CSV table of C-alpha atoms in Angstrom, one decimal:
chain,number,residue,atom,x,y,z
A,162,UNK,CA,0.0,0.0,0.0
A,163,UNK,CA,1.2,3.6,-0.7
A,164,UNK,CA,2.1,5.4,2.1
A,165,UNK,CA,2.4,9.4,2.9
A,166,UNK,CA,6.4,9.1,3.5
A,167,UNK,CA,6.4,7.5,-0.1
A,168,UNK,CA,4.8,10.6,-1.7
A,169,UNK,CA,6.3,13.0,0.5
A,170,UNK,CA,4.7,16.3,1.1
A,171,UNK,CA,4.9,19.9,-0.4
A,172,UNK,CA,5.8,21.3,3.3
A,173,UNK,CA,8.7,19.3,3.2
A,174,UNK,CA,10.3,20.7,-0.1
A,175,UNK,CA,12.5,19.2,-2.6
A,176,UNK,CA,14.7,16.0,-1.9
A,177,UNK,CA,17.8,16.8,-2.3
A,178,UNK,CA,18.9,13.0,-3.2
A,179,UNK,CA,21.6,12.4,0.0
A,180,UNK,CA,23.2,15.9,-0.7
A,181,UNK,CA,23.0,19.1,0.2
A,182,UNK,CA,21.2,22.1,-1.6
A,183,UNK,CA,23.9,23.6,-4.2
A,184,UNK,CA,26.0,20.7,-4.6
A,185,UNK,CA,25.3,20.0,-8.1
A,186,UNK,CA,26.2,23.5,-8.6
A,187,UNK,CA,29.8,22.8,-6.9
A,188,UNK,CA,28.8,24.7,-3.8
A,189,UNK,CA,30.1,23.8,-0.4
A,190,UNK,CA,26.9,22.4,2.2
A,191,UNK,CA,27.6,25.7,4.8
A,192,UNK,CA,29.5,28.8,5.4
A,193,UNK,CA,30.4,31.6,2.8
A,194,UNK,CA,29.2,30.5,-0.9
A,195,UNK,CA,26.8,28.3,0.5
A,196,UNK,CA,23.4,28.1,-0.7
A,197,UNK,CA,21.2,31.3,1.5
A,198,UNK,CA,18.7,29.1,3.3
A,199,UNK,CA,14.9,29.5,3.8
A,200,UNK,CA,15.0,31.3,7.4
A,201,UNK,CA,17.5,34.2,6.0
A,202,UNK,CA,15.8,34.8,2.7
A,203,UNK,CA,12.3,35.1,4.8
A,204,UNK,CA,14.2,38.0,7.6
A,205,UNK,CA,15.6,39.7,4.2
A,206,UNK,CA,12.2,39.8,2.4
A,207,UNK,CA,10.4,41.1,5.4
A,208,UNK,CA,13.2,43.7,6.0
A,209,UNK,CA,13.1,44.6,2.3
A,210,UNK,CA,9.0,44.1,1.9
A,211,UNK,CA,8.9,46.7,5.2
A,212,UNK,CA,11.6,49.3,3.4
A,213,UNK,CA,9.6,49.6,0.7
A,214,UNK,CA,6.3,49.8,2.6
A,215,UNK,CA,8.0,52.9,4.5
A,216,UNK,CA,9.2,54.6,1.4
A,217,UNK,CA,6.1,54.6,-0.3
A,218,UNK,CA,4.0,56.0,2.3
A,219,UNK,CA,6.8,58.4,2.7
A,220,UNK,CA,6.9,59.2,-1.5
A,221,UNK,CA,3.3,59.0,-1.7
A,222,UNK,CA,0.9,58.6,1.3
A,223,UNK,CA,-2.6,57.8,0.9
A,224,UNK,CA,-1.9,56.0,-2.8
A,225,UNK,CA,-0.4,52.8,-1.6
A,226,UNK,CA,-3.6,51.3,-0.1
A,227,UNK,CA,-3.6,48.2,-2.1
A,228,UNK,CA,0.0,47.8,-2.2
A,229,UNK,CA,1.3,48.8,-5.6
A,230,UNK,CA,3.1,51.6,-4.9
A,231,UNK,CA,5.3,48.8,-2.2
A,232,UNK,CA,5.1,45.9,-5.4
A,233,UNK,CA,6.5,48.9,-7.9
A,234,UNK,CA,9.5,50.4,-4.9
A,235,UNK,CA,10.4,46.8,-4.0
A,236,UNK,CA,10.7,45.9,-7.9
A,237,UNK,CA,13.0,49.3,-8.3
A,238,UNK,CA,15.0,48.3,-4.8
A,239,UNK,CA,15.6,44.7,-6.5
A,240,UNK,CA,16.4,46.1,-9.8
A,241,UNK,CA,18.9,48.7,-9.0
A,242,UNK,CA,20.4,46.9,-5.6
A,243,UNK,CA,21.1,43.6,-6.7
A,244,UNK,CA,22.0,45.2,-10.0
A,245,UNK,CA,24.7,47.0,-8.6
A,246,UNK,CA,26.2,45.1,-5.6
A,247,UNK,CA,24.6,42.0,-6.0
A,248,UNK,CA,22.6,43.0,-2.2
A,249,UNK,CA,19.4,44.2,-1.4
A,250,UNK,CA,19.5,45.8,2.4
A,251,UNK,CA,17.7,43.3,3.4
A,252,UNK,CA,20.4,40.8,1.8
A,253,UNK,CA,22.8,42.8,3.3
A,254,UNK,CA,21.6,42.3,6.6
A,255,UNK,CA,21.7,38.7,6.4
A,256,UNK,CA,24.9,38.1,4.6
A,257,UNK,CA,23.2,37.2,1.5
A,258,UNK,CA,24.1,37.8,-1.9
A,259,UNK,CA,22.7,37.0,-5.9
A,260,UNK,CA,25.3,35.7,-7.7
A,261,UNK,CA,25.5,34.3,-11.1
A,262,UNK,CA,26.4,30.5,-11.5
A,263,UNK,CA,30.0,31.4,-11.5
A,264,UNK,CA,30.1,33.1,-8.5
A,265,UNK,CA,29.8,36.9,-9.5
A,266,UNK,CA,27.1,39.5,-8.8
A,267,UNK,CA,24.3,39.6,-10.6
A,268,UNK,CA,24.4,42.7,-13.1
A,269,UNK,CA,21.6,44.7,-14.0
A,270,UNK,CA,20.2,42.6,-16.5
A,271,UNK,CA,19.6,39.0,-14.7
A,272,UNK,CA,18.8,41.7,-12.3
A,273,UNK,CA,15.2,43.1,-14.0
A,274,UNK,CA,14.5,39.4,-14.9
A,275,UNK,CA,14.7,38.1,-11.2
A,276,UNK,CA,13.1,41.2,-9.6
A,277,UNK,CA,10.1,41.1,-12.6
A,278,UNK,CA,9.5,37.6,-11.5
A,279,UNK,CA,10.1,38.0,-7.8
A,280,UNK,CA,7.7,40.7,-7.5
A,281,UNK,CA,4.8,38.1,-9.2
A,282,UNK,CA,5.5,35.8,-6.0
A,283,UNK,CA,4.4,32.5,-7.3
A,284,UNK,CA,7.7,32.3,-9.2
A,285,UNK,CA,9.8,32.5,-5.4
A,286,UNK,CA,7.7,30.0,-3.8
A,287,UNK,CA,8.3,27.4,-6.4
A,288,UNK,CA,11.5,26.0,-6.1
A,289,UNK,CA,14.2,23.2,-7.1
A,290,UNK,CA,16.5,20.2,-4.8
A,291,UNK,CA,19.3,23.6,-4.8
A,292,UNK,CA,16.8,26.1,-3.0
A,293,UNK,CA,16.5,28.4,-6.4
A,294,UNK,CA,13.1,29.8,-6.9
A,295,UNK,CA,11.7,29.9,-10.5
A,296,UNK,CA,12.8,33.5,-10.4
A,297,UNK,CA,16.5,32.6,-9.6
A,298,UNK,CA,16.7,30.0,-12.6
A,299,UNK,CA,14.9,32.2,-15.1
A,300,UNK,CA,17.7,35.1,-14.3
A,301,UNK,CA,20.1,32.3,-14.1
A,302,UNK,CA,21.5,33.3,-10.2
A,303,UNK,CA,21.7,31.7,-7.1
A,304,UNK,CA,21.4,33.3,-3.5
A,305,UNK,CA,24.4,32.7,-1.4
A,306,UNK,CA,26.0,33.2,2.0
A,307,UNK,CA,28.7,35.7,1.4
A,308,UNK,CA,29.2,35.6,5.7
């Protein structure tokens, strides 16, 4: 008879096979260049989704009732951020960093393609055995410790 532990269960996320998220991508199982894990990328999220709440109320207050206005500053913040350094603040915070494959920042244009798809949501929850969201394989990045 089939049992739950022989399908598994969304909550429990990918199998990984007997290895550790990022090793078919030649990355080590903890410590810098590591593969950022689920509880950082939440903290940097809320500290980046909060930001970009703050700004827009402060930029334009009473027009970000349904959110938008935070959707269109956190796409900007993502664009221009991890464009430039590779670190959103909230990345920052965290020790986090997008990197391509290789190990280099992002750039601005894997950039607009991961913070397009990001910002959609669906994309970031949806991810592989090496912890990259639809968004990160698209754009062809990875987030990584960098501490």
């Amino acid at each position: 008879m089939i049992d739950r532990r022989d399908l598994g269960s969304w909550l429990e996320g990918p199998r990984t096979r007997g290895g550790h998220p990022g090793e078919r991508l030649g990355r080590p199982a903890q410590g810098p260049g590591s593969v950022g894990r689920p509880g950082r990328r939440l903290v940097a999220l809320v500290v980046d989704w909060y930001l970009c709440w703050a700004l827009a109320q402060w930029l334009l207050p009473g027009w970000n009732d349904h959110g938008l206005v935070t959707v269109g500053v956190l796409l900007a913040l993502n664009v221009l951020a991890v464009g430039a350094t590779g670190h959103t603040p909230g990345h920052l915070l965290t020790g986090l960093q997008v990197q391509t494959l290789e190990g280099r920042p992002a750039g601005f244009a894997r950039a607009v393609v991961r913070a397009v798809l990001l910002c959609l949501v669906i994309p970031a929850v949806v991810f592989d055995a090496d912890q990259r969201g639809l968004h990160d394989r698209a754009a062809g990045t990875l987030l990584v410790r960098v501490r």
